[in-house]
Amino acid sequence: MDKKPSQPSAPSAQTLARFAEITGAQYALTSPEDMSGYLSEWRDKFTGNAAMVLRPANTTHVSEILKLANETNTKIVPQAGNTGLVGAQIPFETGHEVVLSLSRLNKIRDIDALDNTMIAEAGCILQKVQEAASDVERLYPMRIGSQGTCQIGGNLGSNAGGIATLAYGNARDLVLGLEVVLADGRIWNGLNRLRKNNTGYDLKNLFIGAEGTLGVITAAALKLYPKPMDRQVAIAGLADTNAAITLLALARSRMGNGVSGFELLPRFGIEMVAKHTDFRDPMETAYPWYVLFEITGGNAPDSLRPVITEILEQAFTQGIVEDAALAASEAQADRFWLMREQLTEVQKHEGGSVKHDVSVPVSSVPDLISRGLKVLEQIMPECRPLPYGHAGDGNIHFNITQPEGMDKQAFLDRWDDLSEPIIDITLDLGGSISAEHGIGRLKRDMMPRIKSPVELNMMQDLKVLFDPNNILNPGKVLPARHD
Ligand code: MLT
Ligand code: ZN
């Protein structure tokens, strides 16, 4: 069987008309204006073209669309909230692909507070899922900056992480079952809500993180958790990144999995948010590094206040923490977190940014950062490194902001020069080039470097098995196989 991705040719007018019949003409978009929101992502790194954007209303529509796509060899690009960061949800420039938007599949089909489960469709906005859980005194723990826009299907397709991974795991850990439409249109109803189910291969975990290349996730049975009785949030100022890892160990020794967020920020990050938003320095003195951390649990509101106070006092006595600001209210705790979320956004205002989403063993975070900073200093001394993020998971967004006054494009043209050393250091430390954003188009060609031939071949074999005509998001995640 030919394993190379076939070159997509444009779907015929007749095929497009048949697609439109499935969704109804008003949900089969073809004009550039109607399609534009589906063809580029918010960082403007990838902009594609499409023959059509389809907006099915339900799983049956998705099934009929894929059946027809498979028969006519039409290439399909599944898309949920279009907040992905690696270009997986954006079609290529050819204009021959069809975007399959899941956003109208936006029902919460069921919520069961006793089972601690929710069945949500792929187009449900993450925040809506969080709110629905909260309405029944439960928690759906995933938290990411784009939660007001991103959708469950994209969270699962990319196996998204975020700030609560530390305590609850990433998207994969929050799923009990899936409903998936296969490339030939068959529907797999795997929406079980079982906590234990050892009956053969774990198929759901093939589709989660596959970025729409193996099937289209249309609904998921999600895990819910008890809503914590208390939450305490603090920002600590630190002299160096080693202190952050020591603080994490100290906090976990007191709270275990109750440490529900642990984010590292350099001074530059605080300054950037202060410059572009109304957020102000939480402490009088500036420190080279900050940790924003949260503990949750307890048995009553404010029951964890003495615990976080003790952690901070102990850290202060041991010289781990220089100073700290403890959120005085829920509103202030929200503001601390808003500052962290805004850091993702405000980078745009400072010009070009070379992005990374790397992970290393937690204890190697200081090494990653110090080696990375040293090498960047040699390559481009005026660049403004911004290594920040989910230090509690060893996941650092080692971003690099352009030098002030430099031409944005001239800076971005140096992407590989700046990125390669960070990747090399990451791999040298036994790390990963994609901790939580996925591979998509951005990192596809790095796969042969980071995967052994046997691992890559297994993935390519699975792709052929699940999608023999290569209609599902071709050219994403996996490079063509040449054997
Ligand atoms: C974040 O944690 O802020 C995002 O995952 C990083 C990003 O947008 O690069
Ligand atoms: Zn992140």
Coordinates of C-alpha atoms and ligand atoms in Angstrom, one line a residue:
M1 CA 0.0 0.0 0.0
D2 CA 1.2 3.5 -0.8
K3 CA 2.2 5.1 2.5
K4 CA 3.0 8.6 1.2
P5 CA 0.4 11.2 1.8
S6 CA -1.5 11.7 -1.5
Q7 CA -1.5 15.2 -3.0
P8 CA -5.0 16.6 -2.4
S9 CA -6.8 17.7 -5.5
A10 CA -9.7 20.1 -5.3
P11 CA -13.0 18.5 -4.5
S12 CA -15.4 18.8 -7.4
A13 CA -18.4 21.2 -7.4
Q14 CA -20.6 18.2 -7.3
T15 CA -18.8 16.8 -4.2
L16 CA -19.1 20.2 -2.5
A17 CA -22.8 20.3 -3.2
R18 CA -23.2 16.9 -1.6
F19 CA -21.4 18.1 1.5
A20 CA -23.7 21.1 1.7
E21 CA -26.7 18.8 1.5
I22 CA -25.6 17.1 4.6
T23 CA -25.2 20.2 6.8
G24 CA -27.7 22.4 5.0
A25 CA -26.4 25.1 2.7
Q26 CA -26.2 27.8 5.4
Y27 CA -23.7 25.6 7.3
A28 CA -21.5 24.9 4.3
L29 CA -19.4 28.1 4.0
T30 CA -17.5 28.9 0.8
S31 CA -17.1 32.7 0.7
P32 CA -13.7 34.1 1.8
E33 CA -15.4 36.3 4.4
D34 CA -17.4 33.5 5.9
M35 CA -14.4 31.1 6.0
S36 CA -11.7 33.6 7.2
G37 CA -12.2 32.9 10.9
Y38 CA -11.4 29.2 10.3
L39 CA -8.4 29.7 8.2
S40 CA -5.9 31.3 10.5
E41 CA -5.0 31.1 14.1
W42 CA -4.6 33.8 16.7
R43 CA -0.8 34.0 16.6
D44 CA -1.1 34.5 12.8
K45 CA 1.6 31.9 12.2
F46 CA -0.4 29.8 9.9
T47 CA -3.0 31.0 7.4
G48 CA -4.5 28.5 5.0
N49 CA -7.2 28.1 2.4
A50 CA -10.1 25.8 2.1
A51 CA -12.6 24.6 -0.5
M52 CA -15.4 24.7 2.1
V53 CA -16.0 25.0 5.9
L54 CA -18.6 22.6 7.1
R55 CA -20.5 23.1 10.3
P56 CA -22.3 19.9 11.1
A57 CA -24.9 19.9 13.8
N58 CA -24.4 16.4 15.2
T59 CA -22.5 13.1 15.1
T60 CA -24.7 11.8 12.3
H61 CA -23.7 14.7 10.1
V62 CA -20.0 14.1 10.9
S63 CA -20.4 10.5 10.0
E64 CA -22.0 11.3 6.7
I65 CA -19.4 13.9 5.9
L66 CA -16.5 11.5 6.5
K67 CA -18.1 8.7 4.6
L68 CA -18.4 11.0 1.6
A69 CA -14.9 12.4 2.1
N70 CA -13.5 8.9 2.1
E71 CA -15.4 8.0 -1.0
T72 CA -14.3 11.1 -2.9
N73 CA -10.8 11.4 -1.4
T74 CA -11.6 14.8 0.1
K75 CA -9.1 15.9 2.7
I76 CA -10.6 17.0 6.0
V77 CA -9.2 19.3 8.6
P78 CA -11.1 18.9 11.9
Q79 CA -11.3 22.0 13.9
A80 CA -12.8 22.9 17.3
G81 CA -12.2 26.3 19.0
N82 CA -9.2 27.2 16.8
T83 CA -6.9 28.0 19.6
G84 CA -4.3 25.4 18.9
L85 CA -0.7 26.6 18.8
V86 CA 1.0 24.2 16.3
G87 CA -1.2 24.7 13.2
A88 CA -2.9 21.3 13.4
Q89 CA -6.4 22.8 12.9
I90 CA -5.5 25.1 10.0
P91 CA -5.7 23.8 6.4
F92 CA -2.7 24.1 4.1
E93 CA -2.5 26.9 1.5
T94 CA -3.8 24.8 -1.4
G95 CA -7.4 25.5 -0.8
H96 CA -8.2 21.9 -1.6
E97 CA -9.1 20.8 1.9
V98 CA -12.4 21.0 3.7
V99 CA -12.5 22.3 7.3
L100 CA -14.8 20.3 9.6
S101 CA -15.8 22.7 12.4
L102 CA -17.1 20.9 15.5
S103 CA -18.4 24.0 17.1
R104 CA -22.1 23.3 16.7
L105 CA -21.7 20.0 18.5
N106 CA -21.9 22.0 21.8
K107 CA -24.3 20.1 24.0
I108 CA -23.6 18.7 27.5
R109 CA -25.5 15.5 27.1
D110 CA -25.3 14.4 30.6
I111 CA -23.9 15.2 34.0
D112 CA -23.8 12.9 36.9
A113 CA -22.6 14.2 40.3
L114 CA -22.7 10.7 41.8
D115 CA -20.6 9.1 39.1
N116 CA -18.5 12.3 38.9
T117 CA -18.8 12.3 35.1
M118 CA -20.0 14.6 32.4
I119 CA -20.7 13.7 28.7
A120 CA -19.8 16.8 26.7
E121 CA -19.7 17.2 22.9
A122 CA -16.6 18.2 21.1
G123 CA -17.7 21.8 20.5
C124 CA -18.4 22.6 24.1
I125 CA -16.3 25.6 25.2
L126 CA -14.1 24.6 28.1
Q127 CA -15.4 27.3 30.4
K128 CA -19.0 26.1 29.8
V129 CA -17.9 22.6 30.9
Q130 CA -16.2 24.1 34.0
E131 CA -19.4 26.1 34.8
A132 CA -21.7 23.1 34.3
A133 CA -19.5 21.1 36.7
S134 CA -19.5 23.9 39.2
D135 CA -23.3 24.1 39.1
V136 CA -23.5 20.6 40.6
E137 CA -20.7 21.3 43.1
R138 CA -18.1 19.5 41.1
L139 CA -14.8 20.5 39.4
Y140 CA -13.7 19.9 35.8
P141 CA -10.1 20.7 36.5
M142 CA -8.6 21.7 33.2
R143 CA -7.5 25.3 33.2
I144 CA -5.8 27.0 30.2
G145 CA -5.5 30.6 29.1
S146 CA -7.9 30.1 26.2
Q147 CA -10.6 28.5 28.3
G148 CA -13.3 31.1 27.2
T149 CA -12.8 30.1 23.6
C150 CA -11.2 26.7 23.3
Q151 CA -13.4 23.6 22.9
I152 CA -13.3 20.1 24.4
G153 CA -12.6 18.5 21.0
G154 CA -9.4 20.5 20.6
N155 CA -8.4 20.0 24.2
L156 CA -8.6 16.3 23.6
G157 CA -7.2 16.2 20.1
S158 CA -4.1 18.0 21.3
N159 CA -4.0 16.4 24.7
A160 CA -3.8 19.9 26.2
G161 CA -2.1 20.5 29.5
G162 CA -2.4 23.9 31.3
I163 CA -2.0 25.0 34.9
A164 CA -3.8 22.2 36.7
T165 CA -1.9 19.3 35.1
L166 CA 0.3 19.2 38.2
A167 CA -2.6 18.0 40.4
Y168 CA -5.0 16.5 37.9
G169 CA -3.0 15.4 34.8
N170 CA -3.5 16.6 31.2
A171 CA -6.5 16.1 29.0
R172 CA -5.8 12.4 28.6
D173 CA -6.1 11.9 32.3
L174 CA -9.5 13.5 32.4
V175 CA -11.3 11.2 30.0
L176 CA -13.2 7.9 30.7
G177 CA -14.6 7.3 27.2
L178 CA -15.0 8.8 23.8
E179 CA -17.4 8.9 20.8
V180 CA -15.3 9.0 17.6
V181 CA -16.2 9.1 13.9
L182 CA -13.8 7.0 11.9
A183 CA -12.4 7.9 8.5
D184 CA -14.9 5.8 6.7
G185 CA -17.9 7.3 8.6
R186 CA -18.4 4.5 11.2
I187 CA -19.2 5.8 14.6
W188 CA -17.5 4.3 17.6
N189 CA -19.6 4.8 20.7
G190 CA -17.0 4.3 23.5
L191 CA -18.7 6.7 25.9
N192 CA -18.4 4.5 28.9
R193 CA -18.1 6.1 32.3
L194 CA -16.2 3.3 34.0
R195 CA -13.3 3.9 36.3
K196 CA -12.0 0.4 35.7
N197 CA -12.2 -1.3 32.4
N198 CA -9.4 -3.7 31.5
T199 CA -10.9 -5.1 28.3
G200 CA -8.2 -5.1 25.6
Y201 CA -6.5 -2.2 23.9
D202 CA -7.1 1.3 25.2
L203 CA -8.4 2.8 21.9
K204 CA -9.5 6.2 23.4
N205 CA -5.9 7.1 24.1
L206 CA -5.0 6.7 20.4
F207 CA -7.4 9.4 19.4
I208 CA -6.5 11.7 22.3
G209 CA -3.4 13.6 21.2
A210 CA -3.7 12.4 17.6
E211 CA -4.7 15.9 16.4
G212 CA -7.5 14.7 14.2
T213 CA -5.3 12.4 12.2
L214 CA -6.9 9.1 13.2
G215 CA -10.6 9.9 13.7
V216 CA -12.8 12.8 14.7
I217 CA -13.8 13.0 18.4
T218 CA -17.4 14.1 18.7
A219 CA -18.0 13.6 22.4
A220 CA -16.3 12.6 25.6
A221 CA -17.1 11.2 29.0
L222 CA -15.1 13.4 31.2
K223 CA -14.0 12.9 34.8
L224 CA -15.2 15.4 37.5
Y225 CA -13.8 16.0 40.9
P226 CA -15.1 17.3 44.2
K227 CA -15.1 21.1 44.3
P228 CA -12.3 22.1 46.7
M229 CA -13.5 23.7 49.9
D230 CA -10.7 26.2 49.9
R231 CA -8.1 27.7 47.6
Q232 CA -5.1 29.8 48.6
V233 CA -2.9 31.6 46.1
A234 CA 0.5 33.3 46.6
I235 CA 3.2 34.9 44.6
A236 CA 6.7 34.5 45.9
G237 CA 9.8 36.4 44.8
L238 CA 12.9 34.3 44.4
A239 CA 16.6 34.8 43.8
D240 CA 17.0 31.9 41.3
T241 CA 15.2 29.0 39.7
N242 CA 16.7 26.4 42.0
A243 CA 14.7 28.1 44.8
A244 CA 11.5 27.4 42.8
I245 CA 12.1 23.7 42.7
T246 CA 13.0 23.6 46.4
L247 CA 9.8 25.5 47.1
L248 CA 7.8 23.0 45.0
A249 CA 9.2 20.1 47.1
L250 CA 8.4 21.9 50.3
A251 CA 4.8 22.8 49.3
R252 CA 4.2 19.2 48.1
S253 CA 5.6 17.7 51.3
R254 CA 2.9 19.6 53.1
M255 CA 0.0 19.4 50.6
G256 CA 0.8 16.6 48.2
N257 CA -1.5 16.8 45.2
G258 CA -3.2 19.8 46.9
V259 CA -0.5 21.9 45.1
S260 CA -2.8 22.7 42.2
G261 CA -0.7 25.3 40.4
F262 CA 2.9 26.1 40.3
E263 CA 4.0 28.6 37.7
L264 CA 7.4 30.1 37.2
L265 CA 7.8 33.6 35.9
P266 CA 10.9 35.7 35.2
R267 CA 11.0 39.4 36.1
F268 CA 10.6 40.3 32.4
G269 CA 7.3 38.5 32.4
I270 CA 5.9 40.6 35.3
E271 CA 7.2 43.8 33.6
M272 CA 5.6 42.8 30.3
V273 CA 2.2 42.3 31.9
A274 CA 2.5 45.5 34.0
K275 CA 3.4 47.4 30.8
H276 CA 0.4 46.2 28.8
T277 CA -2.4 45.7 31.4
D278 CA -3.5 47.3 34.6
F279 CA -1.7 44.6 36.7
R280 CA 0.8 46.1 39.2
D281 CA 3.8 44.6 40.9
P282 CA 2.6 42.4 43.8
M283 CA 5.7 43.3 45.9
E284 CA 7.6 46.4 46.5
T285 CA 11.0 45.0 45.6
A286 CA 11.7 43.4 42.2
Y287 CA 13.0 39.8 42.1
P288 CA 14.7 37.9 39.3
W289 CA 12.1 35.1 39.5
Y290 CA 8.6 34.6 40.7
V291 CA 6.5 31.6 41.5
L292 CA 2.7 31.8 41.4
F293 CA 1.4 28.9 43.4
E294 CA -1.9 27.6 44.6
I295 CA -3.0 25.1 47.1
T296 CA -6.5 23.7 47.2
G297 CA -8.5 21.3 49.4
G298 CA -9.1 21.8 53.1
N299 CA -12.4 21.3 54.9
A300 CA -13.8 24.9 55.0
P301 CA -13.2 28.3 53.4
D302 CA -9.9 29.6 54.6
S303 CA -8.9 26.4 56.3
L304 CA -5.7 26.3 54.2
R305 CA -4.7 29.8 55.1
P306 CA -2.5 28.6 58.1
V307 CA -1.0 26.0 55.8
I308 CA 0.1 28.3 53.0
T309 CA 1.3 30.8 55.7
E310 CA 3.4 28.1 57.3
I311 CA 4.8 27.0 53.9
L312 CA 5.8 30.5 53.1
E313 CA 7.3 31.2 56.6
Q314 CA 9.3 28.0 56.4
A315 CA 10.5 28.9 52.9
F316 CA 11.5 32.3 54.1
T317 CA 13.4 31.0 57.1
Q318 CA 15.3 28.6 54.9
G319 CA 16.2 31.3 52.4
I320 CA 14.2 29.8 49.6
V321 CA 11.8 32.7 49.3
E322 CA 12.8 36.4 49.4
D323 CA 9.3 37.8 49.9
A324 CA 5.8 36.8 49.1
A325 CA 2.3 38.2 48.6
L326 CA -0.6 36.1 49.7
A327 CA -3.9 36.8 48.0
A328 CA -6.2 38.4 50.6
S329 CA -9.4 37.4 48.9
E330 CA -10.9 35.3 46.1
A331 CA -10.9 38.3 43.9
Q332 CA -7.2 38.9 44.4
A333 CA -6.4 35.3 43.8
D334 CA -8.3 35.6 40.5
R335 CA -6.3 38.6 39.7
F336 CA -3.0 36.8 40.3
W337 CA -4.1 34.1 37.9
L338 CA -5.3 36.7 35.4
M339 CA -1.8 38.1 35.4
R340 CA -0.4 34.7 34.5
E341 CA -3.0 34.2 31.7
Q342 CA -2.3 37.7 30.3
L343 CA 1.3 36.8 30.0
T344 CA 0.4 34.5 27.1
E345 CA -1.4 37.4 25.3
V346 CA 0.9 40.4 26.0
Q347 CA 3.9 38.8 24.3
K348 CA 2.2 39.9 21.0
H349 CA 2.6 43.5 21.9
E350 CA 6.4 43.2 22.2
G351 CA 6.9 42.1 18.6
G352 CA 8.2 38.8 17.3
S353 CA 8.5 35.9 19.6
V354 CA 10.2 32.5 19.1
K355 CA 8.0 30.0 21.1
H356 CA 8.8 26.8 22.8
D357 CA 6.8 24.3 24.7
V358 CA 9.5 22.0 26.1
S359 CA 9.5 19.8 29.1
V360 CA 12.3 18.2 31.2
P361 CA 12.4 16.3 34.4
V362 CA 11.2 18.8 37.1
S363 CA 14.6 18.8 38.8
S364 CA 16.3 19.8 35.5
V365 CA 14.3 23.0 35.0
P366 CA 17.0 25.2 36.5
D367 CA 19.6 23.6 34.2
L368 CA 17.4 24.0 31.2
I369 CA 17.0 27.7 31.9
S370 CA 20.5 28.5 32.9
R371 CA 22.0 26.7 29.9
G372 CA 19.4 28.2 27.6
L373 CA 20.0 31.7 28.8
K374 CA 23.7 31.3 28.4
V375 CA 23.5 30.2 24.8
L376 CA 21.0 32.9 23.8
E377 CA 23.4 35.5 25.3
Q378 CA 26.0 34.3 22.8
I379 CA 23.7 34.1 19.7
M380 CA 21.7 37.3 20.2
P381 CA 22.7 39.3 23.3
E382 CA 19.9 41.8 22.9
C383 CA 17.1 39.3 22.6
R384 CA 14.7 39.1 25.6
P385 CA 14.3 35.6 26.9
L386 CA 11.0 34.7 28.5
P387 CA 11.3 31.2 30.0
Y388 CA 8.1 30.8 32.0
G389 CA 5.3 28.4 32.7
H390 CA 4.4 25.2 34.3
A391 CA 7.5 24.5 36.3
G392 CA 5.7 22.1 38.6
D393 CA 5.4 19.8 35.5
G394 CA 8.8 20.6 34.2
N395 CA 7.1 22.3 31.3
I396 CA 8.7 25.6 30.3
H397 CA 7.6 27.9 27.5
F398 CA 11.1 29.0 26.7
N399 CA 10.0 31.9 24.6
I400 CA 12.3 34.5 23.2
T401 CA 11.0 38.0 22.6
Q402 CA 12.7 40.1 19.9
P403 CA 15.2 42.8 20.8
E404 CA 13.6 46.2 21.2
G405 CA 13.6 48.1 17.9
M406 CA 14.5 45.1 15.7
D407 CA 12.4 44.4 12.6
K408 CA 9.9 41.7 13.5
Q409 CA 10.4 39.6 10.4
A410 CA 14.2 39.9 10.6
F411 CA 13.9 38.5 14.1
L412 CA 11.5 35.7 13.1
D413 CA 13.9 34.8 10.2
R414 CA 16.4 33.8 12.9
W415 CA 13.8 31.3 14.4
D416 CA 15.9 28.2 13.8
D417 CA 19.2 29.8 15.1
L418 CA 17.5 30.7 18.3
S419 CA 15.4 27.6 18.7
E420 CA 17.8 24.8 17.8
P421 CA 20.0 25.3 20.9
I422 CA 17.0 25.3 23.2
I423 CA 15.8 22.0 21.5
D424 CA 19.3 20.5 21.8
I425 CA 19.5 21.4 25.5
T426 CA 16.0 20.0 26.1
L427 CA 16.9 16.7 24.4
D428 CA 20.2 16.5 26.2
L429 CA 18.3 16.7 29.5
G430 CA 16.0 13.9 28.4
G431 CA 13.2 16.2 27.6
S432 CA 10.4 16.7 25.1
I433 CA 10.0 19.3 22.3
S434 CA 6.2 19.4 22.9
A435 CA 4.9 19.1 26.4
E436 CA 1.3 20.3 25.9
H437 CA 0.7 21.9 22.5
G438 CA 1.2 19.0 20.2
I439 CA 3.0 18.5 16.9
G440 CA 0.6 19.7 14.2
R441 CA 2.4 21.3 11.3
L442 CA 4.9 23.3 13.3
K443 CA 6.9 20.4 14.7
R444 CA 6.1 17.6 12.2
D445 CA 9.4 17.5 10.6
M446 CA 11.2 17.1 13.9
M447 CA 9.5 13.8 14.5
P448 CA 12.2 11.7 12.9
R449 CA 14.7 13.4 15.2
I450 CA 12.8 12.7 18.4
K451 CA 11.2 9.3 17.6
S452 CA 13.1 6.1 16.9
P453 CA 12.4 4.5 13.6
V454 CA 10.4 1.8 15.3
E455 CA 8.3 4.3 17.2
L456 CA 7.6 6.4 14.1
N457 CA 6.8 3.3 12.0
M458 CA 4.3 2.2 14.6
M459 CA 2.6 5.6 14.4
Q460 CA 2.6 5.5 10.6
D461 CA 1.2 2.0 10.5
L462 CA -1.6 3.1 12.8
K463 CA -2.3 6.0 10.5
V464 CA -2.7 3.7 7.5
L465 CA -4.9 1.3 9.5
F466 CA -7.3 4.0 10.8
D467 CA -7.2 6.2 7.7
P468 CA -6.1 4.2 4.6
N469 CA -7.0 6.9 2.2
N470 CA -5.2 9.6 4.2
I471 CA -8.2 11.9 4.4
L472 CA -7.9 13.0 8.0
N473 CA -5.7 16.0 8.5
P474 CA -3.0 14.8 6.1
G475 CA 0.5 16.4 6.6
K476 CA -0.1 17.0 10.3
V477 CA 1.8 15.2 13.1
L478 CA 3.5 12.6 10.9
P479 CA 6.0 13.1 8.1
A480 CA 5.6 11.1 4.9
R481 CA 6.9 7.6 5.2
H482 CA 9.6 6.7 2.7
D483 CA 10.1 3.0 2.8
Ligands
MLT1 C1 0.7 29.1 28.3 O1 0.9 28.3 29.2 O2 0.7 30.3 28.5 C2 0.6 28.6 26.9 O3 0.6 27.3 26.9 C3 1.8 29.1 26.2 C4 1.7 29.7 24.9 O4 0.7 30.3 24.5 O5 2.8 29.6 24.3
ZN2 ZN 1.3 26.4 28.7

